[in-house]
Each structure stands twice: as structure tokens, then as C-alpha cells.
mmCIF file of N, CA and C in Angstrom:
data_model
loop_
_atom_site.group_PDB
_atom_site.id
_atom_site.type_symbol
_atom_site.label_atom_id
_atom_site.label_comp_id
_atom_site.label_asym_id
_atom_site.label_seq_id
_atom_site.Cartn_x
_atom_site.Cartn_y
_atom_site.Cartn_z
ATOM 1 N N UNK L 257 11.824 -0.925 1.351
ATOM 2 C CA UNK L 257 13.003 -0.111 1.554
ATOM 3 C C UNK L 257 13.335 0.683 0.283
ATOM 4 N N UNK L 258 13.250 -0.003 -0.953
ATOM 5 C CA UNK L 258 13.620 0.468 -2.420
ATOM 6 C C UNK L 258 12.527 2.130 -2.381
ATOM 7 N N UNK L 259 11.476 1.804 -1.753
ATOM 8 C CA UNK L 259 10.155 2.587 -1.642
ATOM 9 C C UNK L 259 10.600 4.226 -0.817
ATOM 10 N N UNK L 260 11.572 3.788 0.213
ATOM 11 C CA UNK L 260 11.934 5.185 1.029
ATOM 12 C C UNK L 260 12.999 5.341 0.151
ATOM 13 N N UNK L 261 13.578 4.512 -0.459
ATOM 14 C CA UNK L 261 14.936 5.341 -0.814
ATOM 15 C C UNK L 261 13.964 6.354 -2.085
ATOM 16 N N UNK L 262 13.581 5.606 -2.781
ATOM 17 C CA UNK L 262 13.158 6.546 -3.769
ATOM 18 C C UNK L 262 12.345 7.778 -3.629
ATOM 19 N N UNK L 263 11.501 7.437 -2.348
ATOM 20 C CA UNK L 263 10.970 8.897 -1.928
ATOM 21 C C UNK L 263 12.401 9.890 -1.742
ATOM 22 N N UNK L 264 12.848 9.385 -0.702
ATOM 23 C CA UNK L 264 14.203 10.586 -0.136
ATOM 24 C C UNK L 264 14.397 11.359 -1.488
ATOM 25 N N UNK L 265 14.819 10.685 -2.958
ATOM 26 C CA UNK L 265 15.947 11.710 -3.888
ATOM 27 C C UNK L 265 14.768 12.171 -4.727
ATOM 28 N N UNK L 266 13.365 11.489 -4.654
ATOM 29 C CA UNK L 266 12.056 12.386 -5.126
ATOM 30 C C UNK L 266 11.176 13.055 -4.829
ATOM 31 N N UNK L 267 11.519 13.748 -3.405
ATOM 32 C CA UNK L 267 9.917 13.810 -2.799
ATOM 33 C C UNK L 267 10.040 15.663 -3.293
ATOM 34 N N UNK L 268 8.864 16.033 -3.107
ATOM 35 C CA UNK L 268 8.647 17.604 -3.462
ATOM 36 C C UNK L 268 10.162 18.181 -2.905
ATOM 37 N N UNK L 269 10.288 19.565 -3.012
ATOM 38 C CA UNK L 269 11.030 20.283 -1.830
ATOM 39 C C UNK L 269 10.671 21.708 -2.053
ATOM 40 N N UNK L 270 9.577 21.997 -3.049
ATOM 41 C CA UNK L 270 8.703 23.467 -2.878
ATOM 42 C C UNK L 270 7.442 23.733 -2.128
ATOM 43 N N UNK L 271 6.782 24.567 -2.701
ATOM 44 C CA UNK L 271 5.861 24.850 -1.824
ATOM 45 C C UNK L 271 4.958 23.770 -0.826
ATOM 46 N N UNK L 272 4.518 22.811 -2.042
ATOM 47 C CA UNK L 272 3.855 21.660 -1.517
ATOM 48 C C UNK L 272 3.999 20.861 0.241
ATOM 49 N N UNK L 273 5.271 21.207 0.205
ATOM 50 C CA UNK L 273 5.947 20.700 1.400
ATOM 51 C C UNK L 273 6.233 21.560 2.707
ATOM 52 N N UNK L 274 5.970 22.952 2.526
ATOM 53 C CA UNK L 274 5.674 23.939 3.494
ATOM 54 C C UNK L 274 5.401 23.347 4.541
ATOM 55 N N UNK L 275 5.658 23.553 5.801
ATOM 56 C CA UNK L 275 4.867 23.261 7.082
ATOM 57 C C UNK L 275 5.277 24.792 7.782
ATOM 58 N N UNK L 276 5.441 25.698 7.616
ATOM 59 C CA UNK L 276 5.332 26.429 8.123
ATOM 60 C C UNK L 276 5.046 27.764 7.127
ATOM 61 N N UNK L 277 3.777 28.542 8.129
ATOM 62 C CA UNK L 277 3.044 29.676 7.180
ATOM 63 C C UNK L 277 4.236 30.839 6.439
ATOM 64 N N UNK L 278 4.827 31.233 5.575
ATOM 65 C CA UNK L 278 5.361 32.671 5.187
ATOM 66 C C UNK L 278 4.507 33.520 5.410
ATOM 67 N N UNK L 279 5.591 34.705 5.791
ATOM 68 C CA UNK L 279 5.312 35.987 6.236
ATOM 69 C C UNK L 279 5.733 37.037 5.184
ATOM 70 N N UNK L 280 5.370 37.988 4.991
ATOM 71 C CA UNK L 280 5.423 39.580 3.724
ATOM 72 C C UNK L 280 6.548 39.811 4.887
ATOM 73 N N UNK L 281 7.752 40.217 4.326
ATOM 74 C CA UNK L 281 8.642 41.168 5.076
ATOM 75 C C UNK L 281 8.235 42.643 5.178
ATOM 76 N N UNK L 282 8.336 43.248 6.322
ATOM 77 C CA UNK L 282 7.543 44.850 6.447
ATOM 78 C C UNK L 282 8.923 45.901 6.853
ATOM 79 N N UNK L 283 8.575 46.900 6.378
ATOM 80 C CA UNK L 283 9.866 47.811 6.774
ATOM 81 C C UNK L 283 10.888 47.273 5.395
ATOM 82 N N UNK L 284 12.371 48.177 6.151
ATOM 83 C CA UNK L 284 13.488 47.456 5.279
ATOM 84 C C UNK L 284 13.916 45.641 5.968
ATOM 85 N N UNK L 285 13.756 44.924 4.513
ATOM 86 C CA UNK L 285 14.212 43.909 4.969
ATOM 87 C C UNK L 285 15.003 43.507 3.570
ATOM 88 N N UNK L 286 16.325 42.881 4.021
ATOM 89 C CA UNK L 286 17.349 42.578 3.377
ATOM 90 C C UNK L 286 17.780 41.307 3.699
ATOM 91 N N UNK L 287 18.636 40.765 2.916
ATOM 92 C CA UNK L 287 19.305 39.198 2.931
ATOM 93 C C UNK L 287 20.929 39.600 2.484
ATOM 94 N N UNK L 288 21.907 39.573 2.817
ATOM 95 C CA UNK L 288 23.166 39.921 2.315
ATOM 96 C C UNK L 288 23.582 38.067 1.957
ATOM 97 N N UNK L 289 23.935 37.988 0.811
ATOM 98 C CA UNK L 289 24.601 37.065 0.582
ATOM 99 C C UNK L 289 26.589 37.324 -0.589
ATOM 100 N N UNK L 290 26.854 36.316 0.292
ATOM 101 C CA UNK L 290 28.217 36.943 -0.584
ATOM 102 C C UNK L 290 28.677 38.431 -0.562
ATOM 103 N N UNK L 291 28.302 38.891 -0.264
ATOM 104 C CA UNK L 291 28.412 40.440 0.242
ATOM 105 C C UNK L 291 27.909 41.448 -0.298
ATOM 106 N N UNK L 292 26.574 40.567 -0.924
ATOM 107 C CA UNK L 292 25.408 41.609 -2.021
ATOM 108 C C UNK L 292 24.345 41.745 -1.400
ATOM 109 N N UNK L 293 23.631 42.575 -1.300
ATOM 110 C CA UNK L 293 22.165 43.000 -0.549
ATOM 111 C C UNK L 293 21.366 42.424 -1.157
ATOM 112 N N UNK L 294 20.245 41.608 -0.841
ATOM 113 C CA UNK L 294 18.896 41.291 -1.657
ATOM 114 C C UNK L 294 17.590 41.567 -1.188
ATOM 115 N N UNK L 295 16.647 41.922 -1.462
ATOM 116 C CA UNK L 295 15.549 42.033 -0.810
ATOM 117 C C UNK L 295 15.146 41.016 -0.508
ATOM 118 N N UNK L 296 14.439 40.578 1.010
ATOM 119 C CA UNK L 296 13.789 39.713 1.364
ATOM 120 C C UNK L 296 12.545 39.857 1.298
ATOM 121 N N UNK L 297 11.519 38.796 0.509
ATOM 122 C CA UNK L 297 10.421 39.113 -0.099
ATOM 123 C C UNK L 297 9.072 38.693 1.389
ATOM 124 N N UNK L 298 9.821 36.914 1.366
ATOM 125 C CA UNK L 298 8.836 37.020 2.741
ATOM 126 C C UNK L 298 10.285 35.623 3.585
ATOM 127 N N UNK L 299 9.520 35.043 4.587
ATOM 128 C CA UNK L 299 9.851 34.320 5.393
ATOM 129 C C UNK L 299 9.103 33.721 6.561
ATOM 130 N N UNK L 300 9.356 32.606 7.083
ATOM 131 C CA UNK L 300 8.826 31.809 7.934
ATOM 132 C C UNK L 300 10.251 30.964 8.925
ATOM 133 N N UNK L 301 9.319 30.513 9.905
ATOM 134 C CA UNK L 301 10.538 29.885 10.414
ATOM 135 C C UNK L 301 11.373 28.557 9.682
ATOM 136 N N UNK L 302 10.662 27.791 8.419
ATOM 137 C CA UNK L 302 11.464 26.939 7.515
ATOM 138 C C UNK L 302 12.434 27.420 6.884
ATOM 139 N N UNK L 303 12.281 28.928 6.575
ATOM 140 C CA UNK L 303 12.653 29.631 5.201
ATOM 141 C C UNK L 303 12.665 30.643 4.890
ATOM 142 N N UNK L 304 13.189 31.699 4.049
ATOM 143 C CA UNK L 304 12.827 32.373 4.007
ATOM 144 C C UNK L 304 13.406 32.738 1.923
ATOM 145 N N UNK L 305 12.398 33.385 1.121
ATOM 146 C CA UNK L 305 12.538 34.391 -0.174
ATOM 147 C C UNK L 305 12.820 35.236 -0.818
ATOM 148 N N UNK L 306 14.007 34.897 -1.252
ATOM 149 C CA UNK L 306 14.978 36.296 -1.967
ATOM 150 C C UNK L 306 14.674 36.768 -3.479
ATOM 151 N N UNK L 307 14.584 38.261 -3.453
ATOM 152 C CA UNK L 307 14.476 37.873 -5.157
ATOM 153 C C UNK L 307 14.599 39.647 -5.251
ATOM 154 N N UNK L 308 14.640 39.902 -6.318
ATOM 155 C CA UNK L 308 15.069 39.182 -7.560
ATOM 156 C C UNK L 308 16.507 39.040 -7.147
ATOM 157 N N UNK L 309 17.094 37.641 -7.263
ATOM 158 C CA UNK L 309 18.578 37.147 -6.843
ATOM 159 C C UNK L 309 19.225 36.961 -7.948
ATOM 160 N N UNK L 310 20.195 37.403 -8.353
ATOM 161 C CA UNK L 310 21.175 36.939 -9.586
ATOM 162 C C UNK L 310 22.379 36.602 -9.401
ATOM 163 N N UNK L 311 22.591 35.894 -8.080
ATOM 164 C CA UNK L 311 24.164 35.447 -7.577
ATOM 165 C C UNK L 311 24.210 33.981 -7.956
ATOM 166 N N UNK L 312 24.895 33.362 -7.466
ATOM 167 C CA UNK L 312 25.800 32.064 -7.964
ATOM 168 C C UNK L 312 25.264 30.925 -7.163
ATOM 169 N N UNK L 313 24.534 31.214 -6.163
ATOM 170 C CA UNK L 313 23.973 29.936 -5.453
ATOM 171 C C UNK L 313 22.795 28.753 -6.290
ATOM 172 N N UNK L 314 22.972 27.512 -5.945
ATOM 173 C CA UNK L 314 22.609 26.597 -7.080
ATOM 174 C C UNK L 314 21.319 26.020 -5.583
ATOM 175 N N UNK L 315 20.642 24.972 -5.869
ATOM 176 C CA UNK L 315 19.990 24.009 -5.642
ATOM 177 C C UNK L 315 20.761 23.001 -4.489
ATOM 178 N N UNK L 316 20.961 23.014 -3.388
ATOM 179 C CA UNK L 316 21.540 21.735 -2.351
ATOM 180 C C UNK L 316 22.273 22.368 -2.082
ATOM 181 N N UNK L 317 22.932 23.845 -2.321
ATOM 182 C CA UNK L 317 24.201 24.133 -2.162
ATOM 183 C C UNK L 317 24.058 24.929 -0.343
ATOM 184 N N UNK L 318 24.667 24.611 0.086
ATOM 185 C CA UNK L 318 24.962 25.157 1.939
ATOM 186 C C UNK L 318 25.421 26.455 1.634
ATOM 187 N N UNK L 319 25.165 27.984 2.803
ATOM 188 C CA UNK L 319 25.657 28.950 2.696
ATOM 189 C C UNK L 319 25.629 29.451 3.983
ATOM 190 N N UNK L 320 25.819 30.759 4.216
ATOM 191 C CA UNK L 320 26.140 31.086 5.218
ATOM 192 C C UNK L 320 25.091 32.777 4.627
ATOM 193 N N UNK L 321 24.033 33.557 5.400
ATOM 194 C CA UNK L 321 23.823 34.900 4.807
ATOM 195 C C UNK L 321 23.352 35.827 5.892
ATOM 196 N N UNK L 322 23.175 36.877 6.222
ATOM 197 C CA UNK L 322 22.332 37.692 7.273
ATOM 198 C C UNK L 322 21.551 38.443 6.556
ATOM 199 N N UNK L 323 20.439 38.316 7.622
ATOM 200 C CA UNK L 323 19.586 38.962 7.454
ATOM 201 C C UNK L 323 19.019 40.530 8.459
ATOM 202 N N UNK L 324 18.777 41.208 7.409
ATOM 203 C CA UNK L 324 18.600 42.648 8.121
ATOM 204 C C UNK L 324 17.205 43.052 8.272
ATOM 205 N N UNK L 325 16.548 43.120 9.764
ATOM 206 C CA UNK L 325 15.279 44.074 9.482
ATOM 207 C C UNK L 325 15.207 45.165 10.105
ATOM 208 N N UNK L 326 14.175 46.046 9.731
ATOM 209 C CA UNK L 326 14.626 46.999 9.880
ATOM 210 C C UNK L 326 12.875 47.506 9.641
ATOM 211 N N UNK L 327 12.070 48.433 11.480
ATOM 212 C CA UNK L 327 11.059 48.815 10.674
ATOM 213 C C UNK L 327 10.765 49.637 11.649
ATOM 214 N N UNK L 328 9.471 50.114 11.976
ATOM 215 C CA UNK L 328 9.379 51.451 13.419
ATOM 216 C C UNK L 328 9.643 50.548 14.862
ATOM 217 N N UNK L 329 9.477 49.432 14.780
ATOM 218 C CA UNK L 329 9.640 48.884 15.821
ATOM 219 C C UNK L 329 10.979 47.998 16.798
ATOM 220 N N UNK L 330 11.512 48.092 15.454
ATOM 221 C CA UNK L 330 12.895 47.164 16.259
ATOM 222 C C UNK L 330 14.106 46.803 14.969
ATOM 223 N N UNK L 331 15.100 47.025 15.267
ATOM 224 C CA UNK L 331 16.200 47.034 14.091
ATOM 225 C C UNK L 331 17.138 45.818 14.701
ATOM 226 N N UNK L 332 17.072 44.483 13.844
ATOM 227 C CA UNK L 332 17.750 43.188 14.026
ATOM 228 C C UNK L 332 18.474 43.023 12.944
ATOM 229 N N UNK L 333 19.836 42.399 13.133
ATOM 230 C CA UNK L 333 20.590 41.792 12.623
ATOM 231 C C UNK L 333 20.915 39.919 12.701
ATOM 232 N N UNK L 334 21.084 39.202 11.946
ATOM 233 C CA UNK L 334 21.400 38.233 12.233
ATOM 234 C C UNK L 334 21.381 37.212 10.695
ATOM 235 N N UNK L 335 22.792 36.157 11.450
ATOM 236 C CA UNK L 335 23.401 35.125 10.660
ATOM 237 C C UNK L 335 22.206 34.040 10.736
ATOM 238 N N UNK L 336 22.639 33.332 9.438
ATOM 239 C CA UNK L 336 21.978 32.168 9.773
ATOM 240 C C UNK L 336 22.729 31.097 8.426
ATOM 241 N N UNK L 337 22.464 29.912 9.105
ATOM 242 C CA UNK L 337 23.196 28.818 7.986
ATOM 243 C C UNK L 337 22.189 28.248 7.165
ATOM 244 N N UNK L 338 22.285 28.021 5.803
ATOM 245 C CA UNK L 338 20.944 28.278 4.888
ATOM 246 C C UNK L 338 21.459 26.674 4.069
ATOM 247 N N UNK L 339 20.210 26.322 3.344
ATOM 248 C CA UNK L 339 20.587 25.339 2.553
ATOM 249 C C UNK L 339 19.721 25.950 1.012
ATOM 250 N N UNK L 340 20.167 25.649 0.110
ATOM 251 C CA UNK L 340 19.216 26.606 -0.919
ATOM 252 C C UNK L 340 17.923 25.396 -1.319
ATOM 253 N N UNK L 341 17.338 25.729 -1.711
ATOM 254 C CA UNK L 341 15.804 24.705 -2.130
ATOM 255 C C UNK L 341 16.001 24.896 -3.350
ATOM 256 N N UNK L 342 16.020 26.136 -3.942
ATOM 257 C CA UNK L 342 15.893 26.581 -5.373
ATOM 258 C C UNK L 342 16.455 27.573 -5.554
ATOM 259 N N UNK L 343 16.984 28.112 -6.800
ATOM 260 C CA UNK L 343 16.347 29.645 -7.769
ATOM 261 C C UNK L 343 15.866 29.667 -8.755
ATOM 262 N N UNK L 344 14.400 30.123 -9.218
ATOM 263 C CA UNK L 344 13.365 30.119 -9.939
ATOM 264 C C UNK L 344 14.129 30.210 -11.040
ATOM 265 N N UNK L 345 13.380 30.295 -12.227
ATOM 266 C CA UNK L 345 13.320 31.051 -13.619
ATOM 267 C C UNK L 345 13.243 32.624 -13.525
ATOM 268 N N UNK L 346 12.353 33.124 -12.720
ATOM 269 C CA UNK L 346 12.283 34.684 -12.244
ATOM 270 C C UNK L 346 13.181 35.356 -11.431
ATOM 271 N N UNK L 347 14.282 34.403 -10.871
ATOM 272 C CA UNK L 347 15.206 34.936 -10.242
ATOM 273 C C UNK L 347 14.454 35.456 -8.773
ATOM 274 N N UNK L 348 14.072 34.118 -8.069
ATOM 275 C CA UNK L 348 14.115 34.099 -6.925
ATOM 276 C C UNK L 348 15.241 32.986 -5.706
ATOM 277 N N UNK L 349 15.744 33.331 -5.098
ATOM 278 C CA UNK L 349 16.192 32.519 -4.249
ATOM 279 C C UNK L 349 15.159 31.947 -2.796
ATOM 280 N N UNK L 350 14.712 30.235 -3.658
ATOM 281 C CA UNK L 350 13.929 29.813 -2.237
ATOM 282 C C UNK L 350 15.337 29.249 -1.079
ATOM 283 N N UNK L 351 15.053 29.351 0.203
ATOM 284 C CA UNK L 351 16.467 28.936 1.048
ATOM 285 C C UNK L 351 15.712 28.967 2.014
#
């Protein structure tokens, strides 16, 4: 039991742990957080990569952001409830 607990508050939570492929965002694609535009770099259905991000969101922290795409084929909007994974040293937001 000592064995799961210690996995739970150690186990990876970057790439390593992926189960689902990322995608290159194509066209305009955006992330609004807090009411700032960011480019969305790529995404998958786990997740998706903001950057370069220089807002206030930390590591565990819950948010709320939409995402905008936008390309010859179809123009979507939509919310989604995010948990953050990370923000790099390079000023990426993983979520």
C-alpha cells in the first residue's frame, strides 16, 4: 500500500506518460486564457500546448480556457476545464 501511495505523489506527469498521440495545430489556432490569446502549439485528446505562455498559471492549478480554431475548413469555438501539468523554463503551458 506504502508502494501506491508513493507512486500516486511520484509518478511522471510529462511526456513519458502520454497515451494519447499530439497533433501540430493548422490554420489559426488560439487558447484564450484569463482573457489573453496564446498560440496553441499542438494538442491531443489528453491535452493540449501553449506557448510561449507568460500568465500566472502554476502546476495542479484547475482553470477554465477556450479554444479557437480556425482554418479553410471549419471555424470552432469551445470551453474546456483544464488542469495544468506544467509551465516549462521556455514558457510553455503543458494542460
Amino acid at each position: 500500500m506504502f508502494q501506491q501511495i508513493k507512486n500516486f505523489f511520484t509518478e511522471d506527469t510529462g511526456a513519458n506518460r502520454r497515451k494519447a498521440p499530439r497533433v501540430d495545430a493548422r490554420g489559426e489556432a488560439a487558447v484564450i486564457i484569463d482573457g489573453k490569446t496564446y498560440r496553441l502549439k499542438n494538442w491531443s485528446t489528453q491535452g493540449v500546448l501553449v506557448g510561449p505562455y507568460n500568465g500566472g498559471l502554476i502546476a495542479k492549478q484547475r482553470s477554465r480556457i477556450t479554444i479557437k480554431l480556425k482554418d479553410d475548413k471549419f471555424n470552432i469555438d469551445f470551453d474546456a476545464d483544464i488542469l495544468v501539468m506544467r509551465v516549462d523554463e521556455i514558457g510553455r503551458a503543458h494542460v
